[in-house]
Short mmCIF file of C-alpha atoms and ligand atoms in Angstrom, two decimals:
data_model
loop_
_atom_site.label_atom_id
_atom_site.label_comp_id
_atom_site.label_asym_id
_atom_site.label_seq_id
_atom_site.Cartn_x
_atom_site.Cartn_y
_atom_site.Cartn_z
CA MET A 1184 27.56 -9.85 8.47
CA VAL A 1185 28.44 -8.27 5.76
CA LEU A 1186 26.81 -4.79 4.63
CA GLY A 1187 27.65 -4.41 0.91
CA VAL A 1188 27.23 -1.23 -0.72
CA GLY A 1189 26.38 -0.63 -4.54
CA GLY A 1190 27.01 2.64 -6.72
CA GLY A 1191 23.98 4.49 -5.98
CA ILE A 1192 22.74 7.54 -4.27
CA ALA A 1193 20.74 5.57 -1.92
CA ALA A 1194 23.97 4.62 -0.31
CA TYR A 1195 23.31 7.30 1.82
CA LYS A 1196 20.66 5.55 3.50
CA ALA A 1197 22.69 2.29 3.88
CA CYS A 1198 24.82 4.35 6.78
CA GLU A 1199 21.60 4.90 8.75
CA LEU A 1200 21.28 1.05 8.44
CA LEU A 1201 25.01 -0.04 9.32
CA ARG A 1202 24.31 2.06 12.40
CA ARG A 1203 20.97 -0.05 13.06
CA PHE A 1204 22.70 -3.31 12.86
CA THR A 1205 26.03 -2.28 15.00
CA GLU A 1206 23.90 -0.77 17.54
CA SER A 1207 21.81 -4.09 17.95
CA GLY A 1208 25.30 -5.75 18.54
CA HIS A 1209 26.29 -7.18 15.14
CA ASP A 1210 29.72 -7.28 13.76
CA VAL A 1211 29.63 -5.39 10.23
CA THR A 1212 32.05 -5.51 7.49
CA VAL A 1213 30.74 -3.33 5.30
CA VAL A 1214 32.28 -3.98 1.61
CA PRO A 1215 31.46 -0.86 -0.84
CA THR A 1216 32.07 -1.00 -4.79
CA GLU A 1217 34.11 1.36 -6.18
CA ALA A 1218 31.39 3.61 -7.12
CA ALA A 1219 29.86 3.28 -3.84
CA LEU A 1220 32.57 5.16 -2.48
CA ARG A 1221 31.76 8.37 -4.90
CA PHE A 1222 28.80 8.56 -2.84
CA VAL A 1223 29.84 8.03 0.56
CA GLY A 1224 33.52 7.61 1.31
CA ALA A 1225 35.29 4.87 3.09
CA PRO A 1226 36.10 6.91 6.32
CA THR A 1227 31.84 6.92 7.12
CA TRP A 1228 31.83 3.16 6.47
CA SER A 1229 35.30 2.57 8.67
CA ALA A 1230 33.81 4.81 11.53
CA LEU A 1231 30.65 3.66 11.61
CA SER A 1232 31.33 -0.42 11.41
CA GLY A 1233 34.80 0.18 13.65
CA LYS A 1234 36.99 -1.85 10.65
CA ALA A 1235 38.89 -1.17 7.88
CA VAL A 1236 37.06 -0.92 4.30
CA ALA A 1237 38.12 -2.19 1.13
CA THR A 1238 36.81 -2.83 -2.32
CA ASP A 1239 39.33 -4.34 -4.04
CA VAL A 1240 40.99 -7.89 -3.32
CA TRP A 1241 44.34 -6.49 -3.46
CA THR A 1242 44.20 -5.31 0.30
CA SER A 1243 45.85 -7.24 3.12
CA VAL A 1244 46.02 -10.31 0.82
CA HIS A 1245 47.57 -11.99 2.88
CA GLU A 1246 44.21 -12.02 4.97
CA VAL A 1247 42.66 -13.62 1.99
CA PRO A 1248 39.82 -11.40 2.26
CA HIS A 1249 38.11 -12.37 -1.01
CA VAL A 1250 37.22 -15.95 0.31
CA ARG A 1251 37.31 -15.16 4.13
CA ILE A 1252 35.26 -12.55 4.22
CA GLY A 1253 32.19 -14.41 2.53
CA GLN A 1254 33.03 -17.91 4.08
CA GLN A 1255 32.53 -16.29 7.83
CA ALA A 1256 29.63 -14.43 6.85
CA ASP A 1257 26.16 -15.22 8.89
CA LEU A 1258 24.11 -12.75 6.65
CA VAL A 1259 25.12 -10.67 3.46
CA VAL A 1260 23.01 -7.43 2.59
CA VAL A 1261 23.70 -5.49 -0.30
CA ALA A 1262 21.88 -2.48 0.14
CA PRO A 1263 21.77 -0.74 -2.38
CA ALA A 1264 22.39 -3.04 -5.25
CA THR A 1265 22.45 -1.15 -8.60
CA ALA A 1266 21.35 -2.66 -11.81
CA ASP A 1267 24.98 -3.46 -12.75
CA LEU A 1268 25.51 -4.97 -9.00
CA LEU A 1269 22.54 -7.41 -9.74
CA ALA A 1270 23.98 -8.37 -13.31
CA ARG A 1271 27.11 -9.31 -11.76
CA ALA A 1272 25.77 -11.25 -9.15
CA ALA A 1273 23.65 -12.96 -11.63
CA HIS A 1274 26.40 -13.81 -13.54
CA GLY A 1275 28.93 -14.66 -11.22
CA LEU A 1276 31.39 -12.23 -11.91
CA ALA A 1277 34.19 -11.80 -9.42
CA ASP A 1278 35.94 -8.41 -10.34
CA ASP A 1279 35.89 -6.78 -7.18
CA LEU A 1280 35.62 -7.72 -3.36
CA LEU A 1281 31.78 -7.50 -3.04
CA THR A 1282 31.58 -10.06 -6.39
CA ASN A 1283 33.85 -12.46 -4.90
CA THR A 1284 32.29 -12.04 -1.07
CA LEU A 1285 28.81 -13.22 -3.00
CA LEU A 1286 30.48 -16.36 -4.75
CA THR A 1287 31.98 -17.63 -1.48
CA ALA A 1288 29.05 -16.77 0.89
CA ARG A 1289 27.14 -19.72 1.72
CA CYS A 1290 24.65 -17.78 4.38
CA PRO A 1291 21.03 -15.97 3.18
CA VAL A 1292 21.79 -12.97 1.05
CA VAL A 1293 19.74 -10.40 0.74
CA PHE A 1294 19.90 -7.78 -2.09
CA ALA A 1295 17.82 -4.42 -1.47
CA PRO A 1296 18.03 -2.93 -5.29
CA ALA A 1297 17.17 0.60 -5.71
CA MET A 1298 17.77 2.61 -9.54
CA HIS A 1299 15.38 4.35 -11.77
CA THR A 1300 12.00 2.28 -12.43
CA GLU A 1301 13.40 2.14 -16.44
CA MET A 1302 16.29 -0.13 -15.29
CA TRP A 1303 14.15 -2.32 -12.32
CA GLU A 1304 11.78 -3.19 -15.17
CA HIS A 1305 14.27 -3.59 -17.80
CA PRO A 1306 13.98 -7.36 -19.15
CA ALA A 1307 17.96 -7.77 -18.60
CA THR A 1308 17.33 -6.53 -14.84
CA ARG A 1309 14.00 -8.87 -14.75
CA ALA A 1310 15.92 -11.56 -15.76
CA ASN A 1311 18.72 -10.77 -13.20
CA VAL A 1312 16.74 -10.54 -10.41
CA ALA A 1313 15.08 -13.64 -11.23
CA THR A 1314 18.42 -15.70 -11.55
CA LEU A 1315 19.18 -14.32 -7.94
CA ARG A 1316 15.60 -15.41 -6.81
CA ASP A 1317 15.94 -19.25 -8.23
CA ARG A 1318 19.40 -19.28 -6.09
CA GLY A 1319 17.80 -18.53 -2.92
CA ALA A 1320 18.73 -14.62 -2.51
CA VAL A 1321 16.31 -12.71 -1.02
CA VAL A 1322 15.55 -9.92 -3.57
CA VAL A 1323 13.60 -7.09 -2.14
CA GLU A 1324 10.88 -5.25 -4.16
CA PRO A 1325 11.74 -1.92 -4.04
CA ALA A 1326 9.48 1.08 -2.70
CA GLU A 1327 7.30 3.36 -5.05
CA GLY A 1328 7.88 7.10 -4.29
CA ARG A 1329 10.08 9.74 -5.16
CA LEU A 1330 13.11 8.99 -6.99
CA THR A 1331 16.60 11.07 -7.23
CA GLY A 1332 15.38 13.52 -9.71
CA LYS A 1333 12.10 14.62 -10.05
CA ASP A 1334 10.37 11.85 -11.60
CA THR A 1335 8.58 9.45 -8.94
CA GLY A 1336 8.15 5.38 -9.27
CA LYS A 1337 8.89 1.77 -8.25
CA GLY A 1338 12.75 2.20 -7.31
CA ARG A 1339 13.42 3.57 -4.37
CA LEU A 1340 15.67 1.71 -1.28
CA PRO A 1341 13.05 0.37 1.42
CA GLU A 1342 13.45 2.89 4.77
CA PRO A 1343 16.36 1.52 6.67
CA GLU A 1344 14.15 0.64 9.61
CA GLU A 1345 12.26 -1.59 7.52
CA LEU A 1346 15.28 -3.26 5.75
CA PHE A 1347 16.92 -3.48 9.44
CA GLU A 1348 13.52 -5.69 10.39
CA LEU A 1349 13.38 -7.55 7.28
CA CYS A 1350 17.59 -8.28 7.46
CA SER A 1351 17.04 -9.45 11.23
CA GLN A 1352 14.59 -11.50 10.39
CA VAL A 1353 16.37 -13.46 7.45
CA LEU A 1354 18.97 -13.67 9.92
CA GLU A 1355 17.34 -15.17 12.61
CA ARG A 1356 15.45 -17.83 10.31
CA GLY A 1357 18.96 -18.53 8.62
CA ALA A 1358 19.97 -19.76 12.15
CA VAL A 1359 16.85 -22.36 11.79
CA GLU A 1360 17.79 -25.92 12.92
CA PRO A 1361 19.95 -27.75 10.07
CA GLY A 1362 17.71 -30.97 9.73
CA THR A 1363 14.35 -29.71 10.57
CA ASP A 1364 11.54 -28.84 7.90
CA ALA A 1365 11.81 -25.25 7.99
CA THR A 1366 14.31 -23.25 5.47
CA PRO A 1367 14.46 -20.00 6.03
CA LEU A 1368 13.01 -19.09 2.59
CA ASP A 1369 10.36 -21.45 2.50
CA LEU A 1370 7.47 -18.92 1.13
CA ALA A 1371 10.27 -17.92 -1.86
CA GLY A 1372 7.96 -18.23 -5.25
CA ARG A 1373 4.99 -18.04 -3.36
CA HIS A 1374 2.72 -14.79 -3.80
CA VAL A 1375 0.92 -14.22 -0.50
CA VAL A 1376 -1.95 -11.33 0.20
CA VAL A 1377 -2.46 -10.21 3.48
CA SER A 1378 -5.09 -7.55 4.84
CA ALA A 1379 -4.60 -5.28 7.51
CA GLY A 1380 -6.02 -2.51 9.81
CA GLY A 1381 -9.94 -1.67 10.17
CA THR A 1382 -12.18 -0.29 7.17
CA ARG A 1383 -14.08 3.06 7.50
CA GLU A 1384 -17.44 3.72 6.67
CA TYR A 1385 -18.36 7.10 5.73
CA LEU A 1386 -21.44 9.34 6.66
CA ASP A 1387 -20.06 12.07 5.32
CA PRO A 1388 -16.96 13.98 4.08
CA VAL A 1389 -15.93 13.99 7.58
CA ARG A 1390 -16.92 11.41 9.88
CA PHE A 1391 -16.98 7.71 9.64
CA LEU A 1392 -17.89 4.41 11.34
CA GLY A 1393 -14.65 2.34 12.29
CA ASN A 1394 -13.10 0.62 14.58
CA ARG A 1395 -9.96 -0.14 16.86
CA SER A 1396 -7.52 -2.55 14.76
CA SER A 1397 -4.27 -0.90 14.47
CA GLY A 1398 -2.92 -3.19 11.57
CA LEU A 1399 0.12 -4.35 13.99
CA GLN A 1400 -0.77 -7.71 13.20
CA GLY A 1401 -1.28 -7.50 9.77
CA TYR A 1402 1.90 -5.80 9.15
CA ALA A 1403 3.57 -8.49 10.99
CA LEU A 1404 2.47 -11.18 8.92
CA ALA A 1405 3.80 -9.39 5.58
CA ARG A 1406 7.10 -8.47 7.05
CA ALA A 1407 7.51 -12.24 8.16
CA ALA A 1408 6.64 -13.52 4.38
CA ALA A 1409 8.91 -11.21 2.76
CA ALA A 1410 11.34 -12.36 5.22
CA ARG A 1411 10.88 -16.13 3.98
CA GLY A 1412 10.94 -14.60 0.63
CA ALA A 1413 7.74 -14.23 -0.35
CA GLN A 1414 5.92 -11.68 -3.02
CA VAL A 1415 3.76 -9.81 -0.41
CA THR A 1416 0.23 -7.68 -1.23
CA LEU A 1417 -0.41 -5.80 1.93
CA VAL A 1418 -4.03 -4.71 1.45
CA ALA A 1419 -3.83 -1.94 4.49
CA ALA A 1420 -7.11 -0.01 5.54
CA ASN A 1421 -6.17 2.68 7.23
CA VAL A 1422 -3.00 1.97 8.89
CA ALA A 1423 -0.56 4.43 10.09
CA LEU A 1424 3.00 2.43 9.80
CA PRO A 1425 5.59 2.78 7.87
CA ASP A 1426 5.46 0.24 4.29
CA PRO A 1427 7.66 -2.74 5.61
CA ALA A 1428 10.26 -3.61 3.32
CA GLY A 1429 9.65 -5.72 -0.03
CA VAL A 1430 5.96 -5.50 -0.07
CA SER A 1431 3.44 -4.15 -2.17
CA VAL A 1432 1.09 -2.08 -0.14
CA VAL A 1433 -2.27 -1.11 -1.29
CA ARG A 1434 -4.32 1.61 0.77
CA VAL A 1435 -7.66 1.14 1.06
CA GLU A 1436 -10.40 3.02 3.43
CA THR A 1437 -13.75 1.11 3.03
CA THR A 1438 -14.75 -2.67 3.21
CA ALA A 1439 -15.93 -2.30 -0.55
CA GLN A 1440 -12.17 -1.43 -1.65
CA LEU A 1441 -10.74 -3.94 0.73
CA ARG A 1442 -13.15 -6.72 -1.30
CA ASP A 1443 -12.42 -5.55 -4.50
CA GLU A 1444 -8.33 -5.67 -3.95
CA VAL A 1445 -7.95 -8.72 -1.93
CA VAL A 1446 -10.40 -10.67 -4.76
CA GLY A 1447 -8.13 -8.98 -7.25
CA ALA A 1448 -5.03 -10.17 -5.42
CA ALA A 1449 -6.36 -13.74 -4.29
CA ALA A 1450 -6.50 -14.58 -8.72
CA THR A 1451 -2.58 -15.27 -8.13
CA ALA A 1452 -2.45 -16.10 -4.43
CA ASP A 1453 -0.85 -18.95 -2.71
CA ALA A 1454 -2.42 -17.50 0.39
CA VAL A 1455 -4.64 -15.20 1.70
CA VAL A 1456 -4.36 -13.92 5.23
CA MET A 1457 -7.57 -11.93 6.33
CA ALA A 1458 -5.93 -9.89 9.40
CA ALA A 1459 -7.74 -6.75 8.76
CA ALA A 1460 -10.97 -6.12 10.61
CA PRO A 1461 -13.47 -5.05 7.86
CA ALA A 1462 -16.71 -2.74 9.39
CA ASP A 1463 -19.47 -5.35 9.05
CA PHE A 1464 -22.11 -2.35 8.24
CA ARG A 1465 -22.18 0.50 6.41
CA PRO A 1466 -24.58 3.63 6.01
CA VAL A 1467 -27.43 3.08 3.23
CA ASP A 1468 -26.53 7.05 2.60
CA VAL A 1469 -23.29 9.04 2.67
CA SER A 1470 -24.18 12.55 2.56
CA SER A 1471 -22.11 14.60 0.27
CA SER A 1472 -21.79 17.54 2.72
CA LYS A 1473 -21.12 17.51 6.38
CA ILE A 1474 -24.41 16.61 8.36
CA LYS A 1475 -25.50 19.40 10.42
CA LYS A 1476 -27.43 19.42 13.86
CA ALA A 1477 -30.84 20.22 13.46
CA ALA A 1478 -32.38 23.37 14.94
CA ASP A 1479 -34.88 21.20 17.38
CA GLY A 1480 -32.34 19.38 19.06
CA SER A 1481 -32.95 16.02 17.36
CA ALA A 1482 -30.34 13.44 16.63
CA PRO A 1483 -30.32 11.99 13.41
CA SER A 1484 -30.66 8.15 12.57
CA ILE A 1485 -28.38 6.21 10.56
CA ALA A 1486 -29.74 3.54 8.86
CA LEU A 1487 -27.25 0.82 7.98
CA THR A 1488 -26.95 -2.38 5.61
CA GLN A 1489 -24.21 -4.98 5.88
CA ASN A 1490 -21.20 -5.55 3.70
CA PRO A 1491 -19.27 -7.91 1.94
CA ASP A 1492 -18.25 -10.49 3.66
CA ILE A 1493 -14.72 -10.92 2.37
CA LEU A 1494 -13.33 -13.91 3.77
CA ARG A 1495 -16.67 -15.98 2.95
CA GLN A 1496 -16.28 -14.92 -0.62
CA ILE A 1497 -12.82 -15.54 -1.44
CA SER A 1498 -13.40 -18.85 0.63
CA ALA A 1499 -16.33 -19.95 -1.23
CA GLU A 1500 -14.65 -18.95 -4.74
CA ARG A 1501 -11.42 -20.34 -4.29
CA ALA A 1502 -10.02 -18.57 -7.21
CA ARG A 1503 -6.88 -20.78 -6.73
CA PRO A 1504 -8.08 -24.30 -5.23
CA ASN A 1505 -4.72 -24.89 -3.53
CA ALA A 1506 -4.74 -21.68 -2.09
CA VAL A 1507 -4.81 -21.59 1.66
CA ILE A 1508 -7.52 -19.16 3.21
CA VAL A 1509 -6.63 -17.99 6.93
CA GLY A 1510 -9.29 -15.71 8.90
CA PHE A 1511 -9.11 -13.94 12.07
CA ALA A 1512 -11.57 -14.03 14.92
CA ALA A 1513 -11.21 -11.84 17.86
CA GLU A 1514 -14.02 -13.73 20.29
CA THR A 1515 -15.11 -12.81 23.87
CA GLY A 1516 -17.51 -16.09 24.23
CA ASP A 1517 -20.70 -15.50 25.74
CA ASP A 1518 -24.09 -17.39 26.35
CA SER A 1519 -24.11 -19.36 23.75
CA GLY A 1520 -20.40 -20.85 24.21
CA THR A 1521 -17.09 -20.40 25.08
CA VAL A 1522 -14.68 -18.55 22.72
CA LEU A 1523 -13.35 -21.93 21.41
CA ASP A 1524 -16.97 -22.85 20.24
CA LEU A 1525 -17.57 -19.66 18.60
CA ALA A 1526 -14.58 -19.74 16.86
CA ARG A 1527 -14.95 -23.74 15.25
CA ALA A 1528 -18.52 -22.28 14.35
CA LYS A 1529 -16.88 -19.26 12.54
CA LEU A 1530 -14.27 -21.26 10.96
CA ALA A 1531 -17.21 -23.65 9.21
CA ARG A 1532 -19.61 -20.43 8.48
CA LYS A 1533 -16.39 -18.62 6.87
CA GLY A 1534 -15.17 -21.96 4.92
CA CYS A 1535 -11.70 -20.88 5.55
CA ASP A 1536 -8.52 -23.48 5.99
CA LEU A 1537 -7.49 -21.61 9.12
CA LEU A 1538 -8.56 -19.29 12.01
CA VAL A 1539 -6.16 -17.64 14.28
CA VAL A 1540 -8.51 -16.97 17.34
CA ASN A 1541 -7.78 -14.05 19.60
CA ASP A 1542 -9.53 -14.12 23.24
CA VAL A 1543 -10.42 -10.78 23.58
CA SER A 1544 -12.31 -11.05 26.63
CA GLY A 1545 -9.27 -8.34 28.52
CA GLY A 1546 -9.29 -6.50 25.65
CA ALA A 1547 -5.54 -6.27 25.37
CA VAL A 1548 -4.89 -7.11 21.74
CA PHE A 1549 -5.74 -3.84 20.24
CA GLY A 1550 -2.64 -1.50 19.93
CA SER A 1551 -0.57 -4.34 21.49
CA PRO A 1552 2.95 -5.39 20.16
CA GLU A 1553 2.33 -8.60 21.93
CA ASN A 1554 -0.68 -11.25 21.11
CA GLU A 1555 -1.54 -14.75 22.00
CA ALA A 1556 -3.87 -17.14 20.17
CA VAL A 1557 -4.80 -20.40 19.27
CA ILE A 1558 -5.16 -21.67 15.73
CA LEU A 1559 -7.88 -24.03 14.38
CA ASP A 1560 -7.94 -26.15 11.12
CA ARG A 1561 -10.67 -27.26 9.41
CA ASP A 1562 -10.21 -31.08 10.39
CA GLY A 1563 -10.22 -30.09 14.10
CA GLY A 1564 -6.95 -29.43 14.55
CA LEU A 1565 -5.69 -26.95 17.10
CA VAL A 1566 -2.25 -24.92 17.76
CA GLU A 1567 -1.72 -22.88 20.77
CA VAL A 1568 0.47 -19.86 20.56
CA PRO A 1569 1.44 -18.78 23.91
CA ARG A 1570 1.37 -14.95 24.47
CA GLY A 1571 4.88 -13.42 22.47
CA SER A 1572 5.28 -10.85 19.92
CA LYS A 1573 2.93 -10.34 16.79
CA ALA A 1574 6.10 -11.14 14.89
CA ALA A 1575 6.47 -14.36 16.57
CA LEU A 1576 2.58 -15.32 15.60
CA ALA A 1577 3.37 -14.56 12.16
CA HIS A 1578 5.79 -16.82 11.79
CA VAL A 1579 3.78 -19.71 13.31
CA VAL A 1580 0.74 -18.62 10.75
CA TRP A 1581 3.38 -18.63 7.96
CA ASP A 1582 4.40 -22.33 9.40
CA GLN A 1583 1.05 -23.34 9.34
CA VAL A 1584 -0.02 -22.06 6.04
CA ARG A 1585 3.63 -23.79 4.46
CA ALA A 1586 2.34 -26.84 5.82
CA ARG A 1587 -0.44 -26.82 4.00
CA LEU A 1588 0.97 -25.69 0.62
CA PRO A 1589 1.45 -27.90 -2.42
CA ARG A 1590 5.37 -28.74 -2.42
N1 LIG B 2239 -14.23 -10.70 7.56
C1 LIG B 2239 -14.46 -10.28 6.15
N2 LIG B 2239 -15.08 -9.61 5.81
C2 LIG B 2239 -16.12 -9.07 6.96
C3 LIG B 2239 -15.98 -9.20 8.38
C4 LIG B 2239 -15.05 -9.82 8.29
O1 LIG B 2239 -13.41 -10.94 5.43
N3 LIG B 2239 -16.96 -7.76 6.12
C5 LIG B 2239 -12.92 -11.59 8.35
C6 LIG B 2239 -11.91 -10.92 9.01
O2 LIG B 2239 -10.97 -10.33 7.66
C7 LIG B 2239 -11.31 -12.20 9.60
C8 LIG B 2239 -12.82 -12.80 10.10
O3 LIG B 2239 -13.86 -12.49 8.84
O4 LIG B 2239 -10.50 -12.42 9.06
C9 LIG B 2239 -13.86 -13.04 10.99
O5 LIG B 2239 -14.32 -11.67 11.02
P1 LIG B 2239 -15.53 -11.43 12.69
O6 LIG B 2239 -15.51 -9.65 12.47
O7 LIG B 2239 -14.99 -11.92 13.42
O8 LIG B 2239 -16.52 -12.17 11.95
P2 LIG B 2239 -17.64 -11.83 11.72
O9 LIG B 2239 -18.25 -12.57 10.79
O10 LIG B 2239 -17.87 -10.14 11.65
O11 LIG B 2239 -18.15 -12.18 12.80
P3 LIG B 2239 -19.13 -11.80 14.25
O12 LIG B 2239 -20.52 -11.88 13.78
O13 LIG B 2239 -18.09 -12.51 15.20
O14 LIG B 2239 -18.78 -10.14 14.25
#
């Protein structure tokens, strides 16, 4: 693979990305721009990749590097991609080794832009990003946070660990069997919304009712969608995980907040996947001060009221009639029916298109990196997903969503 490095301060983070690639066994050729070398020198790239590093097309000309490097790549990742580099790539310039490589590569290309918010939002950059995405490149949405100076905003390079995860999935999907319907970026141009985690309903400023949802499956869904080219909004309820690269993360605590964010995002969504575990009930009264123990030793009673059912609401409203709506259900089966009986009834009750069903009789799903499931559709179809990673299940869910999206 090729790691292209643009001339931005975030070049130092690309060292960590490179380490992760080489340590996981990839053969990486680093192609920095001349400006990148002002931030991180050639010896660093060379030592970390174990290869010679060039920025221009005049080094080792007999090996025709300006064509060969791109032709031989399985993946090209540009991190950080500056505004200037995006512009040069969008316009097909070939004034250094990296831009030559971008023109000769026929593999998936990932750009991870990093720049100040003003530059990212400038119409020129917007147009260049749109052009690159139209041509099939993955242009990762920058993260929000502290920028180089004192300012904060959108424009940070995502954390190397998450960028690595995204690139690994793009690389894997790049190897999707030719001739099958599956293409690596089959969610490009789509907006998808994923909810994750478990909501909390406060009793007082320090206590809440909550549940065991870790958010891992929702985060895996968001990552997988980003790797397939989607614009992803992840509404996360109380999740202690790093933001996935290229994903817009909205943090919430309560079911009411989750509903507001999901309903708002659903207005422009091609798919909504409700992987969150919203608390079904909330206390009728929330004390503004900490509830104290009673002197007589009596325990307080908590009166509860039902929360809105978000999945049911978005399925009934259908803000976008062609959007695919997916629910999750963790079931144990009981006297009234088996796991599948209960799941079929739930699918009908909720009115969604697909229901991903976990059998949690053994209690093994929460916080586990693995999952196994059955995906039911409203027409009676059933897909069994054998035990595997939550990422693998996420991709099967997107396969099913993709098959139901209008072309
Ligand atoms: N869900 C929701 N809003 C709620 C509760 C659940 O949108 N207030 C969604 C979950 O995100 C999930 C699906 O509904 O996608 C099923 O969740 P589950 O807790 O199994 O549904 P309940 O309706 O609460 O069913 P049960 O009575 O079995 O608890």
